[in-house]
Amino acid sequence: MSIMGTRVVRTEDPQFLSRGATYTDDLIDERLTGALHLTLVRSPLAHARITAIDVEEARKAPGVAAVITGADIDLPAALLFPGADKNMVRSWLAADKVRFVGEPVVAVLTEEAYQGQDAADLVEIDYDPLPAVIDLRAAATDEVLLFEDAGTNTSNGMGLDDAFDENFFDGCDVVVTKEIVNQRVAAASLETRAASAVWGGDGRLTLWCSTQAAQGAKAEVAGWLGVEADLVHVITPDVGGGFGAKIGADPEFAVVAWLAKHTGRPVRWNETRSENMTGMVQGRAQLQTFTIGGTKDGKVLAYRLDVLQDAGAYPRLGAVLPMFTRMMAPGVYDIPKVESRARILVTNTTSIAAYRGAGRPEATAAIERAMDMFALEIGMDAAEVRRRNLIQPDQFPFTTKGGAPYDSGEYEKALDMVLEASGYTGLRAEQKRRREAGEVVQLGIGVSVFVEITGGGAFSEDASVQVHPDGTVTVLTGTSPHGQGHATAWAMLANEHLGIPIDKITVKHGDTDLIPRGSGTMGSRSLQTGGVAVYKAAGELVELAKQRAADLLEANVDDLEVVEGRVGVKGTDKGVTLAELAGKEELKVDSVFDSGAPTFPFGAHVAVVELDTESGKAVVDKIITVDDAGPVLNPLLCEGQRHGGIAQGISQALLEEVVYDEDGNPLTATFADYGFPSAAELPSFTLLDMATPTHLNPLGVKGIGEAGTIGATPAVQSAVVDAVSHLGVRHIDMPASPLRVWEAIEAARSEGGAPIDTARSTS
Amino acid sequence: MTKVQITVNGEATAADVEPRLLLAHYLRDTVGLKATNIGCDTTSCGACTVLLDGESVKSCTLLAVQADAQEVTTMEGLSADGEHLHPVAAAFRAEHGLQCGFCTPGMVMATVSLLKENPTPTEREIREGLEGNLCRCTGYHNIVRSVIAASGQDPDTVQGLNGHAETAPSGGVEVAPGFSTGSDS
Ligand code: FES
Ligand code: FES
């Protein structure tokens, strides 16, 4: 009997819950015996010239094996994102100039981990401070340059060549424009970054690292070190969360590998949380200006989005995020005219890259704020304005004015489901009552309808399925789970064809010698590419087994069926097990699935907040979501993905922000300062089910990993504004902290309750 | 160097340690028990939570010498092996209360301690009781369910009362939209 679609508990968990997982820093491997510990001395300044480095005292400290500066490393500085200005390269250890707080400058290698900090404290570095560029508009003036050779702070641009159309909003009764911030947030995976490296006698590097994509990491590290890719073997131990920030390799990994080569000894590195909060890539960081125009009866006619993207000091994946923001700009709405552009700028801050949603939450945040402000302007209910503009089911497949080829969707149904489940009419009545009574605690109701793109980066994935003579199965996958539960889910997919119980199926990933090709886990791509590849490979294995069994059993292939791991002749007791076939000849299939296109999951969220108008504090009371990613393979895992995303969405809306002062000092560089949500700050979530299949793969599945951040963030932000919109507040930037909400209320009151915009109150 | 003797998961351990050695590092590097994780340097995350003479403590804030002559229990000390999970660990599995697993050892130990203090907690009491243990993956929804289940209460009832949650009940085999469980699938 099929177990697809059922709540199968994870096969990973017995180990995780008894001895614990094995993360990179937990590795006990004889190849790492006698490893040196790496401690990095990082820049305390955001922008400065290095005038002198003195490591003599550090070299004499107990246990020190080597102290290395940028001048010692014979590797050329690297362009970390190919599309960026080619002058915006990063050195492995900064030698001349530092460009963000946290940039590595000196590497200290010690016998014992504790000796590292002692020696690091003895390193003397003289800096000549330069003015820091933190603000995006200041960056755009090019008055202070991060890279003098580039002559500009613009890393790259999208759609900048054509001026916006002056007549774009002609014919609109109402036009609303607003600048909003999609603030910088930290991925804050609970495991920080870690890597260990050793070079073998055969001249090959073995690199264990915490990554979401071993094969990508291998290619990057080989490129950075200037060695043949075949000489690099990446192994991914268990990974304690990634959320996009661990896609591929980080420059520190190359430093670890280089140091291992240089010293001839294995090297281990595991950063501290404080290092992680400045050293690991962060996400979002867009300044957006939207303009929306339409008719008084609620039809949106034109939408424009102008994006300034912060790339941080050294452009990485952040430089490409606005591509998704632009593509997804019109969201779920059928808007006749859409235009957008983006400028990507370097600043003296930590580099920006992917964070759960990576460009799409930013698009959704903008269009959903725009719909809300348009609704307020024409005096129409927020849900009703959305309904009047949704793309209808009979319009699919639908290519938007943003250029996105939507595969399937039933947006209005999703909206109706969340409205009904939330008791929307009743909530509005309660809100009216509280407003009329002038109660201190007001009710805010936020609605979002969203569509996103999953599997947008790489459409194809490899899988291999092998049945062994002892009846066990090995599945090799190019995806790279770090909490998603592929060991369980991929076993379920193999089980579907083989009928072999999942506890006999081992799923392996993240070892580049074993699995040379793969694109890893990111962009919610895994099930719709890698999962389908496993399903397909297992199906092909069954066909192969039937061919072989047909000869053996002297039967017609069409008369054979595979039940519970055995090929049998239908209607007889004749048969042979897959294990027996594997004993005669290797029974293994390598397969590739290529979907050729991304899919577009969608949904709708309603958030309800209780907002204390005296303190400004908003608390999410309820969140009700539809996240439609097609058929669900394992509801337990799928719900887990939704929960995690919803929490991160609520948290971006209310709590989280990476803050720099004007000199570029990070003010949120520890978990004591950063708004990481605890259980006490979040509600339980109400999930509704809806499954609209895609035609792009045989399972009809789409991605679910990022839905929560995309739908929940704007719903919660909208609910906060809604709670005080009757006081004249039209917008509050995220995170909607008590102070920011309180200031918005005060500003609106001092304007006599007239509708006003509240600009950001802190930098 | 100072000599310490610490009973870890019922077994005597002893070593000469630097006075500054953290208990978390003693457990991980001296004793070699790697389940206890370190997620921060500001006593914020709780990934390092263990029991010291039965009380939950953050082992990153305690020196090994402060645990001298005492008993420490880590997650490894709860379950004999993966087949025989401690009831709290088993509840985390049943309710999918873990994803990447990094917060899990600390979360499980904090739960053991919480349930000892309060055997039948409400949702609010659980959320506040686990405030010092951070998880980035689960959004806490299923962690809360795990704790409720471990307390012998029904997660749907307790969570529904306190948190308005209406997630489908767990445990039984249940079919998600879009897949049939028939043999023809
Ligand atoms: S590692 Fe102990 S509280 Fe974070
Ligand atoms: S399961 Fe990943 S941090 Fe909790």
PDB file of N, CA and C in Angstrom, chain B residues 59-123:
ATOM      1  N   SER B  59      25.153  25.012  29.632  1.00  0.00           N
ATOM      2  CA  SER B  59      26.510  24.543  29.915  1.00  0.00           C
ATOM      3  C   SER B  59      27.577  25.449  29.317  1.00  0.00           C
ATOM      4  N   CYS B  60      27.164  26.458  28.543  1.00  0.00           N
ATOM      5  CA  CYS B  60      28.137  27.432  28.029  1.00  0.00           C
ATOM      6  C   CYS B  60      28.387  28.540  29.042  1.00  0.00           C
ATOM      7  N   THR B  61      27.608  28.564  30.105  1.00  0.00           N
ATOM      8  CA  THR B  61      27.775  29.658  31.067  1.00  0.00           C
ATOM      9  C   THR B  61      28.426  29.165  32.344  1.00  0.00           C
ATOM     10  N   LEU B  62      28.752  27.886  32.345  1.00  0.00           N
ATOM     11  CA  LEU B  62      29.267  27.276  33.552  1.00  0.00           C
ATOM     12  C   LEU B  62      30.660  26.744  33.250  1.00  0.00           C
ATOM     13  N   LEU B  63      31.568  26.894  34.196  1.00  0.00           N
ATOM     14  CA  LEU B  63      32.890  26.317  34.010  1.00  0.00           C
ATOM     15  C   LEU B  63      32.849  24.845  34.423  1.00  0.00           C
ATOM     16  N   ALA B  64      33.719  24.078  33.802  1.00  0.00           N
ATOM     17  CA  ALA B  64      33.791  22.664  34.178  1.00  0.00           C
ATOM     18  C   ALA B  64      34.082  22.532  35.666  1.00  0.00           C
ATOM     19  N   VAL B  65      34.935  23.414  36.184  1.00  0.00           N
ATOM     20  CA  VAL B  65      35.299  23.300  37.602  1.00  0.00           C
ATOM     21  C   VAL B  65      34.088  23.552  38.516  1.00  0.00           C
ATOM     22  N   GLN B  66      33.111  24.310  38.011  1.00  0.00           N
ATOM     23  CA  GLN B  66      31.906  24.553  38.820  1.00  0.00           C
ATOM     24  C   GLN B  66      31.010  23.315  38.893  1.00  0.00           C
ATOM     25  N   ALA B  67      31.245  22.385  37.981  1.00  0.00           N
ATOM     26  CA  ALA B  67      30.443  21.161  37.979  1.00  0.00           C
ATOM     27  C   ALA B  67      31.168  20.029  38.696  1.00  0.00           C
ATOM     28  N   ASP B  68      32.325  20.350  39.279  1.00  0.00           N
ATOM     29  CA  ASP B  68      33.127  19.324  39.950  1.00  0.00           C
ATOM     30  C   ASP B  68      32.294  18.610  41.016  1.00  0.00           C
ATOM     31  N   ALA B  69      32.441  17.309  41.037  1.00  0.00           N
ATOM     32  CA  ALA B  69      31.777  16.461  42.036  1.00  0.00           C
ATOM     33  C   ALA B  69      30.261  16.474  41.911  1.00  0.00           C
ATOM     34  N   GLN B  70      29.783  16.874  40.738  1.00  0.00           N
ATOM     35  CA  GLN B  70      28.325  16.855  40.533  1.00  0.00           C
ATOM     36  C   GLN B  70      27.967  15.923  39.373  1.00  0.00           C
ATOM     37  N   GLU B  71      26.656  15.831  39.152  1.00  0.00           N
ATOM     38  CA  GLU B  71      26.185  14.936  38.097  1.00  0.00           C
ATOM     39  C   GLU B  71      25.594  15.716  36.952  1.00  0.00           C
ATOM     40  N   VAL B  72      26.058  15.399  35.757  1.00  0.00           N
ATOM     41  CA  VAL B  72      25.535  16.059  34.562  1.00  0.00           C
ATOM     42  C   VAL B  72      24.801  15.030  33.714  1.00  0.00           C
ATOM     43  N   THR B  73      23.644  15.439  33.192  1.00  0.00           N
ATOM     44  CA  THR B  73      22.949  14.587  32.224  1.00  0.00           C
ATOM     45  C   THR B  73      22.833  15.345  30.908  1.00  0.00           C
ATOM     46  N   THR B  74      23.281  14.705  29.834  1.00  0.00           N
ATOM     47  CA  THR B  74      23.117  15.270  28.490  1.00  0.00           C
ATOM     48  C   THR B  74      22.054  14.451  27.764  1.00  0.00           C
ATOM     49  N   MET B  75      21.712  14.876  26.546  1.00  0.00           N
ATOM     50  CA  MET B  75      20.687  14.122  25.819  1.00  0.00           C
ATOM     51  C   MET B  75      21.101  12.667  25.630  1.00  0.00           C
ATOM     52  N   GLU B  76      22.399  12.413  25.462  1.00  0.00           N
ATOM     53  CA  GLU B  76      22.858  11.026  25.289  1.00  0.00           C
ATOM     54  C   GLU B  76      22.476  10.158  26.489  1.00  0.00           C
ATOM     55  N   GLY B  77      22.307  10.799  27.642  1.00  0.00           N
ATOM     56  CA  GLY B  77      22.001  10.038  28.852  1.00  0.00           C
ATOM     57  C   GLY B  77      20.532   9.678  28.997  1.00  0.00           C
ATOM     58  N   LEU B  78      19.693  10.203  28.111  1.00  0.00           N
ATOM     59  CA  LEU B  78      18.254   9.944  28.264  1.00  0.00           C
ATOM     60  C   LEU B  78      17.812   8.638  27.648  1.00  0.00           C
ATOM     61  N   SER B  79      18.276   8.374  26.433  1.00  0.00           N
ATOM     62  CA  SER B  79      17.780   7.216  25.689  1.00  0.00           C
ATOM     63  C   SER B  79      18.897   6.206  25.502  1.00  0.00           C
ATOM     64  N   ALA B  80      18.570   4.926  25.698  1.00  0.00           N
ATOM     65  CA  ALA B  80      19.584   3.880  25.543  1.00  0.00           C
ATOM     66  C   ALA B  80      20.130   3.891  24.119  1.00  0.00           C
ATOM     67  N   ASP B  81      19.234   4.011  23.155  1.00  0.00           N
ATOM     68  CA  ASP B  81      19.625   4.108  21.750  1.00  0.00           C
ATOM     69  C   ASP B  81      18.427   4.627  20.962  1.00  0.00           C
ATOM     70  N   GLY B  82      18.598   4.723  19.655  1.00  0.00           N
ATOM     71  CA  GLY B  82      17.551   5.282  18.812  1.00  0.00           C
ATOM     72  C   GLY B  82      16.261   4.474  18.805  1.00  0.00           C
ATOM     73  N   GLU B  83      16.392   3.201  19.123  1.00  0.00           N
ATOM     74  CA  GLU B  83      15.208   2.339  19.133  1.00  0.00           C
ATOM     75  C   GLU B  83      14.388   2.519  20.410  1.00  0.00           C
ATOM     76  N   HIS B  84      15.060   2.948  21.453  1.00  0.00           N
ATOM     77  CA  HIS B  84      14.398   3.069  22.754  1.00  0.00           C
ATOM     78  C   HIS B  84      14.505   4.504  23.239  1.00  0.00           C
ATOM     79  N   LEU B  85      13.671   5.360  22.660  1.00  0.00           N
ATOM     80  CA  LEU B  85      13.780   6.779  22.984  1.00  0.00           C
ATOM     81  C   LEU B  85      13.078   7.087  24.305  1.00  0.00           C
ATOM     82  N   HIS B  86      13.679   7.997  25.044  1.00  0.00           N
ATOM     83  CA  HIS B  86      13.056   8.579  26.244  1.00  0.00           C
ATOM     84  C   HIS B  86      11.710   9.185  25.825  1.00  0.00           C
ATOM     85  N   PRO B  87      10.710   9.163  26.706  1.00  0.00           N
ATOM     86  CA  PRO B  87       9.378   9.665  26.304  1.00  0.00           C
ATOM     87  C   PRO B  87       9.397  11.087  25.725  1.00  0.00           C
ATOM     88  N   VAL B  88      10.254  11.949  26.240  1.00  0.00           N
ATOM     89  CA  VAL B  88      10.309  13.311  25.687  1.00  0.00           C
ATOM     90  C   VAL B  88      10.878  13.275  24.264  1.00  0.00           C
ATOM     91  N   ALA B  89      11.940  12.525  24.083  1.00  0.00           N
ATOM     92  CA  ALA B  89      12.530  12.402  22.745  1.00  0.00           C
ATOM     93  C   ALA B  89      11.527  11.769  21.785  1.00  0.00           C
ATOM     94  N   ALA B  90      10.827  10.768  22.255  1.00  0.00           N
ATOM     95  CA  ALA B  90       9.834  10.089  21.409  1.00  0.00           C
ATOM     96  C   ALA B  90       8.721  11.052  20.996  1.00  0.00           C
ATOM     97  N   ALA B  91       8.335  11.925  21.914  1.00  0.00           N
ATOM     98  CA  ALA B  91       7.286  12.898  21.587  1.00  0.00           C
ATOM     99  C   ALA B  91       7.776  13.893  20.541  1.00  0.00           C
ATOM    100  N   PHE B  92       9.040  14.288  20.627  1.00  0.00           N
ATOM    101  CA  PHE B  92       9.591  15.193  19.608  1.00  0.00           C
ATOM    102  C   PHE B  92       9.563  14.509  18.236  1.00  0.00           C
ATOM    103  N   ARG B  93       9.821  13.209  18.210  1.00  0.00           N
ATOM    104  CA  ARG B  93       9.781  12.529  16.927  1.00  0.00           C
ATOM    105  C   ARG B  93       8.349  12.459  16.404  1.00  0.00           C
ATOM    106  N   ALA B  94       7.435  12.058  17.253  1.00  0.00           N
ATOM    107  CA  ALA B  94       6.046  11.865  16.822  1.00  0.00           C
ATOM    108  C   ALA B  94       5.414  13.163  16.333  1.00  0.00           C
ATOM    109  N   GLU B  95       5.781  14.268  16.966  1.00  0.00           N
ATOM    110  CA  GLU B  95       5.165  15.549  16.608  1.00  0.00           C
ATOM    111  C   GLU B  95       6.027  16.373  15.653  1.00  0.00           C
ATOM    112  N   HIS B  96       7.111  15.796  15.135  1.00  0.00           N
ATOM    113  CA  HIS B  96       8.015  16.510  14.225  1.00  0.00           C
ATOM    114  C   HIS B  96       8.497  17.821  14.874  1.00  0.00           C
ATOM    115  N   GLY B  97       8.966  17.675  16.116  1.00  0.00           N
ATOM    116  CA  GLY B  97       9.425  18.839  16.862  1.00  0.00           C
ATOM    117  C   GLY B  97      10.867  19.214  16.580  1.00  0.00           C
ATOM    118  N   LEU B  98      11.429  18.664  15.514  1.00  0.00           N
ATOM    119  CA  LEU B  98      12.800  19.017  15.147  1.00  0.00           C
ATOM    120  C   LEU B  98      12.942  18.968  13.647  1.00  0.00           C
ATOM    121  N   GLN B  99      13.776  19.837  13.131  1.00  0.00           N
ATOM    122  CA  GLN B  99      14.105  19.790  11.706  1.00  0.00           C
ATOM    123  C   GLN B  99      15.609  19.596  11.552  1.00  0.00           C
ATOM    124  N   CYS B 100      16.389  20.667  11.648  1.00  0.00           N
ATOM    125  CA  CYS B 100      17.845  20.489  11.487  1.00  0.00           C
ATOM    126  C   CYS B 100      18.453  19.794  12.692  1.00  0.00           C
ATOM    127  N   GLY B 101      17.774  19.864  13.828  1.00  0.00           N
ATOM    128  CA  GLY B 101      18.228  19.134  15.004  1.00  0.00           C
ATOM    129  C   GLY B 101      19.236  19.864  15.886  1.00  0.00           C
ATOM    130  N   PHE B 102      19.616  21.067  15.502  1.00  0.00           N
ATOM    131  CA  PHE B 102      20.685  21.729  16.262  1.00  0.00           C
ATOM    132  C   PHE B 102      20.211  22.201  17.632  1.00  0.00           C
ATOM    133  N   CYS B 103      18.988  22.697  17.710  1.00  0.00           N
ATOM    134  CA  CYS B 103      18.457  23.152  19.001  1.00  0.00           C
ATOM    135  C   CYS B 103      17.989  21.975  19.843  1.00  0.00           C
ATOM    136  N   THR B 104      17.846  20.811  19.189  1.00  0.00           N
ATOM    137  CA  THR B 104      17.098  19.697  19.773  1.00  0.00           C
ATOM    138  C   THR B 104      17.648  19.165  21.097  1.00  0.00           C
ATOM    139  N   PRO B 105      18.955  18.879  21.187  1.00  0.00           N
ATOM    140  CA  PRO B 105      19.436  18.361  22.481  1.00  0.00           C
ATOM    141  C   PRO B 105      19.110  19.309  23.638  1.00  0.00           C
ATOM    142  N   GLY B 106      19.320  20.597  23.409  1.00  0.00           N
ATOM    143  CA  GLY B 106      18.999  21.574  24.455  1.00  0.00           C
ATOM    144  C   GLY B 106      17.508  21.664  24.712  1.00  0.00           C
ATOM    145  N   MET B 107      16.740  21.602  23.639  1.00  0.00           N
ATOM    146  CA  MET B 107      15.286  21.710  23.759  1.00  0.00           C
ATOM    147  C   MET B 107      14.724  20.503  24.528  1.00  0.00           C
ATOM    148  N   VAL B 108      15.250  19.336  24.226  1.00  0.00           N
ATOM    149  CA  VAL B 108      14.793  18.119  24.906  1.00  0.00           C
ATOM    150  C   VAL B 108      15.156  18.194  26.399  1.00  0.00           C
ATOM    151  N   MET B 109      16.351  18.627  26.707  1.00  0.00           N
ATOM    152  CA  MET B 109      16.751  18.705  28.119  1.00  0.00           C
ATOM    153  C   MET B 109      15.936  19.759  28.857  1.00  0.00           C
ATOM    154  N   ALA B 110      15.687  20.885  28.196  1.00  0.00           N
ATOM    155  CA  ALA B 110      14.880  21.929  28.821  1.00  0.00           C
ATOM    156  C   ALA B 110      13.457  21.421  29.058  1.00  0.00           C
ATOM    157  N   THR B 111      12.968  20.588  28.152  1.00  0.00           N
ATOM    158  CA  THR B 111      11.622  20.031  28.303  1.00  0.00           C
ATOM    159  C   THR B 111      11.553  19.063  29.475  1.00  0.00           C
ATOM    160  N   VAL B 112      12.579  18.228  29.590  1.00  0.00           N
ATOM    161  CA  VAL B 112      12.626  17.290  30.725  1.00  0.00           C
ATOM    162  C   VAL B 112      12.523  18.079  32.027  1.00  0.00           C
ATOM    163  N   SER B 113      13.281  19.160  32.095  1.00  0.00           N
ATOM    164  CA  SER B 113      13.299  19.979  33.299  1.00  0.00           C
ATOM    165  C   SER B 113      11.946  20.683  33.511  1.00  0.00           C
ATOM    166  N   LEU B 114      11.402  21.215  32.420  1.00  0.00           N
ATOM    167  CA  LEU B 114      10.118  21.918  32.504  1.00  0.00           C
ATOM    168  C   LEU B 114       9.005  20.992  33.012  1.00  0.00           C
ATOM    169  N   LEU B 115       8.980  19.780  32.490  1.00  0.00           N
ATOM    170  CA  LEU B 115       7.908  18.846  32.881  1.00  0.00           C
ATOM    171  C   LEU B 115       8.090  18.338  34.305  1.00  0.00           C
ATOM    172  N   LYS B 116       9.318  18.366  34.769  1.00  0.00           N
ATOM    173  CA  LYS B 116       9.543  17.976  36.154  1.00  0.00           C
ATOM    174  C   LYS B 116       8.929  19.027  37.088  1.00  0.00           C
ATOM    175  N   GLU B 117       9.087  20.290  36.706  1.00  0.00           N
ATOM    176  CA  GLU B 117       8.534  21.398  37.489  1.00  0.00           C
ATOM    177  C   GLU B 117       7.016  21.489  37.360  1.00  0.00           C
ATOM    178  N   ASN B 118       6.559  21.232  36.145  1.00  0.00           N
ATOM    179  CA  ASN B 118       5.153  21.449  35.822  1.00  0.00           C
ATOM    180  C   ASN B 118       4.668  20.322  34.908  1.00  0.00           C
ATOM    181  N   PRO B 119       4.156  19.245  35.496  1.00  0.00           N
ATOM    182  CA  PRO B 119       3.864  18.042  34.709  1.00  0.00           C
ATOM    183  C   PRO B 119       2.754  18.214  33.670  1.00  0.00           C
ATOM    184  N   THR B 120       1.840  19.164  33.869  1.00  0.00           N
ATOM    185  CA  THR B 120       0.787  19.353  32.860  1.00  0.00           C
ATOM    186  C   THR B 120       0.680  20.833  32.477  1.00  0.00           C
ATOM    187  N   PRO B 121       1.647  21.302  31.748  1.00  0.00           N
ATOM    188  CA  PRO B 121       1.672  22.731  31.421  1.00  0.00           C
ATOM    189  C   PRO B 121       0.633  23.120  30.366  1.00  0.00           C
ATOM    190  N   THR B 122       0.231  24.366  30.404  1.00  0.00           N
ATOM    191  CA  THR B 122      -0.601  24.922  29.333  1.00  0.00           C
ATOM    192  C   THR B 122       0.324  25.361  28.192  1.00  0.00           C
ATOM    193  N   GLU B 123      -0.281  25.709  27.058  1.00  0.00           N
ATOM    194  CA  GLU B 123       0.538  26.175  25.936  1.00  0.00           C
ATOM    195  C   GLU B 123       1.365  27.398  26.343  1.00  0.00           C
TER     196      GLU B 123
END
